[in-house]
Coordinates of C-alpha atoms in Angstrom, one line a residue:
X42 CA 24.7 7.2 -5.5
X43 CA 21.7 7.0 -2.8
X44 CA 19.2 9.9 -2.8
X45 CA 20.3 12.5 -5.3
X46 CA 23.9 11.7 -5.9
X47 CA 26.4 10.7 -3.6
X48 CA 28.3 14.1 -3.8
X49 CA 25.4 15.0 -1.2
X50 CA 26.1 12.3 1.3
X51 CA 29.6 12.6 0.6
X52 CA 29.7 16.5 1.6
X53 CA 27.7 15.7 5.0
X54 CA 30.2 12.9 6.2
X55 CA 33.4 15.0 4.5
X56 CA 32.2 17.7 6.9
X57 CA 31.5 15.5 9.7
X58 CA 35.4 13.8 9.4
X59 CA 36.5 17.7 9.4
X60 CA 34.6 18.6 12.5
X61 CA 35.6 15.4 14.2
X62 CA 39.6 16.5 13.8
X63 CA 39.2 19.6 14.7
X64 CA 37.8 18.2 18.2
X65 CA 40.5 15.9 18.6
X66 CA 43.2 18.8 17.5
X67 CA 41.8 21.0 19.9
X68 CA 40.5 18.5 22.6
X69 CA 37.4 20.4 22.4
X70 CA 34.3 17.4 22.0
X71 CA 31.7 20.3 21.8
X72 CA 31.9 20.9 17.8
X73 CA 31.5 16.9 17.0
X74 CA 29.3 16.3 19.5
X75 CA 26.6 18.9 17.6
X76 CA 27.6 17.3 14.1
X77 CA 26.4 14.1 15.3
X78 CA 22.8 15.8 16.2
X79 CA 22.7 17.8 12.9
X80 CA 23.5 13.8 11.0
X81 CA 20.6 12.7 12.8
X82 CA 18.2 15.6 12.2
X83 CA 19.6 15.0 8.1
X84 CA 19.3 11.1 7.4
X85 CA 16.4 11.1 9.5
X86 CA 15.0 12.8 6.5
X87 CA 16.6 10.4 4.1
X88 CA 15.4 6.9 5.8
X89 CA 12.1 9.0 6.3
X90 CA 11.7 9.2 2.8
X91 CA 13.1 6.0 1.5
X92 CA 13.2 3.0 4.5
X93 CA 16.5 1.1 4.4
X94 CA 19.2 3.1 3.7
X95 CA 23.1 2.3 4.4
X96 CA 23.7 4.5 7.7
X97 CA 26.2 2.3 9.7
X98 CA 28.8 1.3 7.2
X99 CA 28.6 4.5 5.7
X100 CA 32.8 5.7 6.4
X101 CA 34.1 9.1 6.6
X102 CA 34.7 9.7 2.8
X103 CA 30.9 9.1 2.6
X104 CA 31.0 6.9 -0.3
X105 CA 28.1 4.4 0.3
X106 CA 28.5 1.7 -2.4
X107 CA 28.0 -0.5 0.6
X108 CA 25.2 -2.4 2.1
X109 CA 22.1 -1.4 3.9
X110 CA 20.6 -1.1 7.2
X111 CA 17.1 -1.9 7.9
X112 CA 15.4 0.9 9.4
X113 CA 15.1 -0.4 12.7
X114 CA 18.6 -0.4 12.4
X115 CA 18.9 2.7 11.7
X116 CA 17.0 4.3 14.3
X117 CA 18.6 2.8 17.1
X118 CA 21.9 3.7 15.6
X119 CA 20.1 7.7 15.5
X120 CA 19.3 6.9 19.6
X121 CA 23.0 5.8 20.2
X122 CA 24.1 8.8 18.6
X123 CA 22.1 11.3 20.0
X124 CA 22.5 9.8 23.4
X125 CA 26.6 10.2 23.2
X126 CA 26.2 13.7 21.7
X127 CA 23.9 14.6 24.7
X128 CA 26.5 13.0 27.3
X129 CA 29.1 15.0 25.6
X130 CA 27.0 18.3 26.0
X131 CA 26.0 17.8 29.3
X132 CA 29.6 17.3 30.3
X133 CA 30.4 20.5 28.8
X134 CA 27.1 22.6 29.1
X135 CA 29.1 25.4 30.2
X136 CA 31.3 25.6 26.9
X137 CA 30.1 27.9 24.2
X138 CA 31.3 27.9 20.3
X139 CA 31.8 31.4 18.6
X140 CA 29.2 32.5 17.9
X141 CA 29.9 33.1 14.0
X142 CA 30.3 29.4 14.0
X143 CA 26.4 28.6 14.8
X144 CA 23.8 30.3 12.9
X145 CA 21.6 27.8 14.9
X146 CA 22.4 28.3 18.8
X147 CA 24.8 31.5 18.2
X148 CA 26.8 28.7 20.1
X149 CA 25.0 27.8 23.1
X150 CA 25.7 24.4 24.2
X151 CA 22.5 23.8 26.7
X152 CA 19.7 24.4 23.8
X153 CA 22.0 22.1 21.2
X154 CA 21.1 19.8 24.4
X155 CA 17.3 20.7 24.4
X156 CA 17.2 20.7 21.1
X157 CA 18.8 16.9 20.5
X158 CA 16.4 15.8 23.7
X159 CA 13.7 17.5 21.4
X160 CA 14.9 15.3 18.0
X161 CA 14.6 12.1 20.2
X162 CA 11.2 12.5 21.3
X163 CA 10.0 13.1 18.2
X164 CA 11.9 10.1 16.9
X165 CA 10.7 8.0 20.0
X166 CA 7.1 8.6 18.4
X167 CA 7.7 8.2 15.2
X168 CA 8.2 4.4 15.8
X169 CA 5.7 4.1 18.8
X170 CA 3.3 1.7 16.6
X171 CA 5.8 -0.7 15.8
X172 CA 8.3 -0.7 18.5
X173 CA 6.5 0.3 21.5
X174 CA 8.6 -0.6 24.4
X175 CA 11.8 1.1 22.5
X176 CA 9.6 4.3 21.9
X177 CA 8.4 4.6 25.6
X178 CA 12.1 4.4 27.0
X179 CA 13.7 7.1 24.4
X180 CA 10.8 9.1 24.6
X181 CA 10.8 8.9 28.8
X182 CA 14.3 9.3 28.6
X183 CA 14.3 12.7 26.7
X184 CA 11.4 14.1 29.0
X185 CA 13.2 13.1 31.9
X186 CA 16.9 14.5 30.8
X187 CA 18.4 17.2 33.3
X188 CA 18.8 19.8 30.6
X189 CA 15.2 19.3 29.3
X190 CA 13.5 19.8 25.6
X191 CA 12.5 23.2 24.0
X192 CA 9.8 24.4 25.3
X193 CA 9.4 28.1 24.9
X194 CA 10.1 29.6 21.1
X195 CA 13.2 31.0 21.9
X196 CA 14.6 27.7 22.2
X197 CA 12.8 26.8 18.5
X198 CA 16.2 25.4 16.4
X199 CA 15.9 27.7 13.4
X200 CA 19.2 28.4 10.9
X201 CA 18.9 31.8 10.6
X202 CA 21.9 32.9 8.2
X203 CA 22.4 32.6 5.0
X204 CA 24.6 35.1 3.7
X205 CA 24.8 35.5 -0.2
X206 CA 22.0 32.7 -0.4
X207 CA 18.5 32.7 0.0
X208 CA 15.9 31.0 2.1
X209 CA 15.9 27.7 -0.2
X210 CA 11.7 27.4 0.4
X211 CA 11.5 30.6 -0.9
X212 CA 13.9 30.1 -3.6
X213 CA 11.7 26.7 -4.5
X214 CA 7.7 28.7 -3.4
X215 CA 8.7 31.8 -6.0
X216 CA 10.0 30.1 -8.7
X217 CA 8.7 30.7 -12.1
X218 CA 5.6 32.5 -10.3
X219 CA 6.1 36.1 -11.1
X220 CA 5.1 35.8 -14.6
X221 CA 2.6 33.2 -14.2
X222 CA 1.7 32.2 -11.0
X223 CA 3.4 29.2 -11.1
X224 CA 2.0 25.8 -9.9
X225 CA 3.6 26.2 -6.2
X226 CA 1.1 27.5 -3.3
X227 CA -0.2 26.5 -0.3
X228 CA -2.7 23.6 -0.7
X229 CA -6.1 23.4 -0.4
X230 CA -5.8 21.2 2.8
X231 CA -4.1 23.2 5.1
X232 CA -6.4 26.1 4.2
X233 CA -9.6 23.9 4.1
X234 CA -8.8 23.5 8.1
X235 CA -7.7 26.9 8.9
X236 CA -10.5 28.9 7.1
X237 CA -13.0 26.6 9.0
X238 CA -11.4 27.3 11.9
X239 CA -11.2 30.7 11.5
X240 CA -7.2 30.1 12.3
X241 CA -5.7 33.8 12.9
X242 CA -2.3 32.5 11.8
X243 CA -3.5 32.7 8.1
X244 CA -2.0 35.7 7.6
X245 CA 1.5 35.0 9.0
X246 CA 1.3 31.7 6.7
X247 CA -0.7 32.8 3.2
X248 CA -0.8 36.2 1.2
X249 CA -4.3 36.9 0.0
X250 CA -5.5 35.3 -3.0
X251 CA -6.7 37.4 -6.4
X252 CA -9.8 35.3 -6.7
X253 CA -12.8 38.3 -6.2
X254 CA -14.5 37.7 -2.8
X255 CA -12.1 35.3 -1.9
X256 CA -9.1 35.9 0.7
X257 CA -7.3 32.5 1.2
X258 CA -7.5 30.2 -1.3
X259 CA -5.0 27.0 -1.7
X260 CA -3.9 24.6 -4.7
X261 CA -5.2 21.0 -4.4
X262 CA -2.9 18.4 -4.7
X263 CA -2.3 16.1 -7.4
X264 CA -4.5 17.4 -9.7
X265 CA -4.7 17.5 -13.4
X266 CA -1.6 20.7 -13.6
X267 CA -1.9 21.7 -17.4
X268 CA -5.6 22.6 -17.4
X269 CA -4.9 25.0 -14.3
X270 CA -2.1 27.1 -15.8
X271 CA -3.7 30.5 -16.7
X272 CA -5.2 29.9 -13.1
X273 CA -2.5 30.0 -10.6
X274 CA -1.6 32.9 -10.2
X275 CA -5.2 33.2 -8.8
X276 CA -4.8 31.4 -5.7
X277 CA -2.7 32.6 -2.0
X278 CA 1.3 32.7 -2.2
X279 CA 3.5 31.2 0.8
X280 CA 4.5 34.3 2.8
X281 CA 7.8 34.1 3.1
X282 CA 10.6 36.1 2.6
X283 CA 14.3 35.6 1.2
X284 CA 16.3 35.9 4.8
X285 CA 13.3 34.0 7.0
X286 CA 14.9 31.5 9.0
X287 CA 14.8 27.4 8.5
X288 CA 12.5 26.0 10.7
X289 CA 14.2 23.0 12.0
X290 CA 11.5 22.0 15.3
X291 CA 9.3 24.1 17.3
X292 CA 8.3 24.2 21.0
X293 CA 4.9 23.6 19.8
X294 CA 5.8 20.3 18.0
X295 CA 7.6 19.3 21.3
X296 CA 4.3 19.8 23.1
X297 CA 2.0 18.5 20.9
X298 CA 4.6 14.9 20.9
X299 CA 3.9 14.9 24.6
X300 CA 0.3 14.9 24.0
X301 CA 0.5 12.2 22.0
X302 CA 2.5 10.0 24.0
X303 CA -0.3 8.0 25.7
X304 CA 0.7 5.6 28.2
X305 CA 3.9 7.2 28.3
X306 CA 5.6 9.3 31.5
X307 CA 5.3 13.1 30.0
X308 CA 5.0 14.9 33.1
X309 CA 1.9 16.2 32.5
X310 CA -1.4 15.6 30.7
X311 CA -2.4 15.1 26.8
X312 CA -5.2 17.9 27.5
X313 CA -2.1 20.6 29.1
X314 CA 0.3 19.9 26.2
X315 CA -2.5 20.4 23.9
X316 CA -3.2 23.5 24.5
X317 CA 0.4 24.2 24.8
X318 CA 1.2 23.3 21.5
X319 CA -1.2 25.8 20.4
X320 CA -0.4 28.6 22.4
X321 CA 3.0 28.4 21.4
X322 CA 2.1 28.3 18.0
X323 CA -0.1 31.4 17.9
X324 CA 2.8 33.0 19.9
X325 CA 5.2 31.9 18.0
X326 CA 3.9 33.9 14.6
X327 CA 2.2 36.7 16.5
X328 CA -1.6 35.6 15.9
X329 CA -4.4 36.8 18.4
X330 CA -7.6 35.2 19.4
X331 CA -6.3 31.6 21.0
X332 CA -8.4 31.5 23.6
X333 CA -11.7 31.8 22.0
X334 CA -9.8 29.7 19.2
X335 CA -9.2 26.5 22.1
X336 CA -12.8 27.1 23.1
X337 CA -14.5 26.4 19.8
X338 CA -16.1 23.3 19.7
X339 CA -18.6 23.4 16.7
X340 CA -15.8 24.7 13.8
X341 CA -14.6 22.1 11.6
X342 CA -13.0 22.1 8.1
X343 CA -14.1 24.3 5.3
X344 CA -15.5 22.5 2.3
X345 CA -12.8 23.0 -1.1
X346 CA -14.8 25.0 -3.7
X347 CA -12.3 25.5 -6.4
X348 CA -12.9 28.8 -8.0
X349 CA -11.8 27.8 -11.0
X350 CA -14.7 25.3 -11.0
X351 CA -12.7 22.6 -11.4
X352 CA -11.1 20.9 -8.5
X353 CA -14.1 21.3 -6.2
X354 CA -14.3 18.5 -3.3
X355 CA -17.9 17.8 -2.3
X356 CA -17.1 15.8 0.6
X357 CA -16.2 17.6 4.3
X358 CA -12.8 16.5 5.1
X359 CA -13.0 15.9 9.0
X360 CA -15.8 16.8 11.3
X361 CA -12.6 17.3 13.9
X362 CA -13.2 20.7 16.1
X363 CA -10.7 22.5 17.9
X364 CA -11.7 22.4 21.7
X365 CA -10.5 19.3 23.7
X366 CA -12.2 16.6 24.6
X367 CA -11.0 14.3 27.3
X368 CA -14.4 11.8 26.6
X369 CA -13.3 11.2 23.3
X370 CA -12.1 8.4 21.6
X371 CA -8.3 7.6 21.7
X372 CA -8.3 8.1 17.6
X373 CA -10.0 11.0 18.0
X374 CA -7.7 12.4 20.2
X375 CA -5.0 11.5 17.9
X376 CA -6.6 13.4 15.0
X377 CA -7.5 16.4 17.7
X378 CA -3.7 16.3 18.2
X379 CA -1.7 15.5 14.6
X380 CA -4.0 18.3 12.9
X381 CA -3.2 21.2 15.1
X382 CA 0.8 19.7 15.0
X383 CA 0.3 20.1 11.5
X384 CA -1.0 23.6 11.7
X385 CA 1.3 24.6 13.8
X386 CA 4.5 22.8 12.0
X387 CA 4.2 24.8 8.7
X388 CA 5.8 25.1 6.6
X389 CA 8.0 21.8 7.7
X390 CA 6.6 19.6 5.3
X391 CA 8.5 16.2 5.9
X392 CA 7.0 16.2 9.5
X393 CA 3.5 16.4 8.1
X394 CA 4.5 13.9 5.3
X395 CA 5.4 11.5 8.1
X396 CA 2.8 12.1 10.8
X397 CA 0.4 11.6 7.9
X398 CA 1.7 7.9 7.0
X399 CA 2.0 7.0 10.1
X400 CA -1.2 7.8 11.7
X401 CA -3.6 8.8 8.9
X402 CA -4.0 12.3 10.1
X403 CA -4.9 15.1 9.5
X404 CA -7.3 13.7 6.9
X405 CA -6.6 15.3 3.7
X406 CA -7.8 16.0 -0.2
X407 CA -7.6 12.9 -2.3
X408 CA -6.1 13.0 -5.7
X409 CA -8.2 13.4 -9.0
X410 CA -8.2 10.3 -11.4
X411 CA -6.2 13.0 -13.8
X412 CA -3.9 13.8 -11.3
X413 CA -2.8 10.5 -9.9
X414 CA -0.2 9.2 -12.3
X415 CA 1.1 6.4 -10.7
X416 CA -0.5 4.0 -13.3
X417 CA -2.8 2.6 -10.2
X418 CA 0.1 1.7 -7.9
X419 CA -0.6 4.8 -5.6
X420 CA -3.9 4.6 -3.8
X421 CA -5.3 8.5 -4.7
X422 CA -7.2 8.2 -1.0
X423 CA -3.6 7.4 0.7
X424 CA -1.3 9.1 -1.4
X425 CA 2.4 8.5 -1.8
X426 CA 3.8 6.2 1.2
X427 CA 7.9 6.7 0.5
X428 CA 10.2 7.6 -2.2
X429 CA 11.1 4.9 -5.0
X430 CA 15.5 4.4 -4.7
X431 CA 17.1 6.2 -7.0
X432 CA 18.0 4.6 -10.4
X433 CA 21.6 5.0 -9.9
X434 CA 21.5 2.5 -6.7
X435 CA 20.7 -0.5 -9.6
X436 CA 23.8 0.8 -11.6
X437 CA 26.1 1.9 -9.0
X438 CA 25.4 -0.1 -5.8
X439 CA 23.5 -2.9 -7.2
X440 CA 23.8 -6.1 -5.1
X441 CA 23.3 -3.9 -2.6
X442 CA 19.7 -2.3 -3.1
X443 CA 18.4 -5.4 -4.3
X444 CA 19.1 -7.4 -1.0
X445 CA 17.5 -4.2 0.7
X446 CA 14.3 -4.4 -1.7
X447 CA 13.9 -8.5 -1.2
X448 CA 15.2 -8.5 2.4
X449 CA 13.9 -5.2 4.1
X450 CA 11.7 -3.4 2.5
X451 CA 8.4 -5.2 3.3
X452 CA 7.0 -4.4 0.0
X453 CA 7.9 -3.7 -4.0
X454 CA 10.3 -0.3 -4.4
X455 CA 7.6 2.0 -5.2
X456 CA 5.4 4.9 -3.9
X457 CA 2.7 2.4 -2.5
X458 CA 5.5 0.7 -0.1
X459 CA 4.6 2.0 3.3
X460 CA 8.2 2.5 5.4
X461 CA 8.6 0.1 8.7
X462 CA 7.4 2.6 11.4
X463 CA 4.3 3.5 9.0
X464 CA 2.8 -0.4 9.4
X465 CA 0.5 -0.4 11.9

């Protein structure tokens, strides 16, 4: 019963079986060959969140009382995968689905093709501190693919349907806020960085807040939450609305990955990709101003003054600017780097989650002694490293998850257990 239940897993790998007979039925690879990518893009997530997962041994009725695979394991089962489902593509880049079938691509086989190059990059990255030599040739290999990676927004892979559903951010950002604010808004961070910056993407990300003088204001995290509740419906709402599309990965992200990737073949420089990323970014939401906003040099992070007076931060969180600088420091070239990403990823939260633990950047809010209830297993500076298994995996698949614990995990199961591609 890994993550929430294993109905969840069990409906991915149900659908997966489905897809894969209806390519063999119809001789048609195309349709299985993009279910692989989306099962990558997925239990990335999962193994993201939780480290050793069972992945390989998983079978097609997605039951997954079976044994784990390290992580390492994992990810070079993700490269195999993504590597035959881009073969398959290539093959057939011409084909095209119906377009009723793919609220991603409308059914365009070329950008499921950018879009899985795009997925292995980032991938490639992720484990670049702990498996370099594997990271350099996935990550060389994706640049260097015929068919290419996304790099203009209309390539970004977005699900853009959702019939008689909603948007499920906005479903989970306006719940329970009408009549009271609810505890859900933008944090403090992210705002911190863009208010100092004078970022004109704020208003495509943040409604205004309600505190007087004030006009974006976010919620710091993990904070004392009872003693804030006839304040929250003070502070700036996601903007977002009910049919937005699912962001998936950007052309800025792609960018901003190739600026990272030193010592690696991109094809071009950190300092061009840079800026890229942040071109596409303000283009991609319709902000003005990037020029003079890649020129700045002296902005850095706003200071967090809490109007309610009491979740202030003293302390400036970064004295990072905008601007490049090719003299600087390779760290602070990182941090240059993984805090515009992070700007220009919102709202994809799992990407900023990870980025974070594995390169300390962008440098964030630390948790109040109040707010941190982890009973001192969760350092408030560092926050939260992975998700803790589920309880069900000591019930349901317990030889199992204990061997993964003792054997793989590096570390007790807990929030303070940093993932394998996280240990530097």
């Amino acid at each position: 019963m890994f993550l929430i239940s294993d109905r969840i897993i069990s409906t991915l790998y149900g659908n997966l079986s489905t897809v894969k007979q209806v390519s063999e039925n119809t001789n048609n690879p195309v349709p299985y060959a993009i279910a692989q990518i989306i099962k990558v893009a997925a239990m990335s997530r999962v193994t993201d969140a939780y480290g050793p997962i069972p992945y390989s041994k998983i079978g097609q009725d997605g039951k997954i009382t079976i044994p784990y695979d390290t992580q390492e394991e994992v990810y070079n089962a993700f490269f195999k995968e993504l590597d035959e489902s881009i073969e398959v593509l290539t093959e057939n880049r011409n084909a095209a689905l119906v377009a009723s079938a793919d609220f991603v691509y409308s059914g365009n086989v070329q950008k499921w093709v950018k879009f899985a190059n795009s997925l292995k990059l980032r991938l490639a990255i992720r484990i670049a501190n702990v498996s370099p030599a594997k990271a350099k040739e996935m990550a060389e290999s994706a640049v260097n693919h015929e068919l290419g990676l996304i790099e203009t927004n209309a390539d970004n892979a977005t699900w853009k349907y959702f019939g008689t559903i909603s948007n499920p951010l906005f479903v989970a950002v306006r719940y329970n806020e009408e009549a009271s604010g609810g505890d859900t808004h933008p944090a403090a961070d992210i705002i911190c960085y863009m208010n100092g910056y004078n970022d004109n993407r704020r208003a495509s990300y943040f409604e205004e807040s309600k505190w007087p003088g004030e006009t974006y204001v976010g919620l710091r995290r993990g904070i004392n939450l009872s003693k804030m509740k006839e304040y929250f419906i003070n502070y700036s709402r996601v903007k977002i609305s009910s049919s937005d599309p699912v962001l998936w990965m950007n052309a800025a992200e792609v960018a901003f990955l190739r600026a990272e990737a030193t010592g690696f073949n991109m094809k071009g420089t950190a300092a061009d990709f840079y800026e890229q990323g942040v071109r596409l970014s303000f283009e991609q939401w319709g902000a003005t101003g990037v020029d003079s906003y890649l020129a700045d040099e002296s902005s850095v992070p706003a200071l967090y003054k809490d109007p309610a007076g009491l979740n202030t931060y003293e302390k400036n969180l970064s004295a990072i600017t905008v601007k490049w600088n090719e003299g600087a420091s390779k760290e602070e070239k990182q941090e240059r780097i993984i805090t515009q990403k992070w700007i220009a990823n919102w709202p994809l939260g799992n990407e900023a989650w990870a980025d974070y633990r594995r390169t300390g950047y962008p440098k964030l809010l630390p948790a109040t002694s109040e707010g941190n209830l982890s009973g001192g297993i969760v350092d408030s500076e560092k926050g939260a490293r992975r998700m803790p298994y589920p309880s069900e995996e000591y019930t349901s698949n317990t030889e199992n998850v204990q061997e993964a614990v003792n054997s793989y995990l590096g570390g007790p199961d807990n929030m303070a257990t940093d993932v394998w591609w996280a240990r530097k």
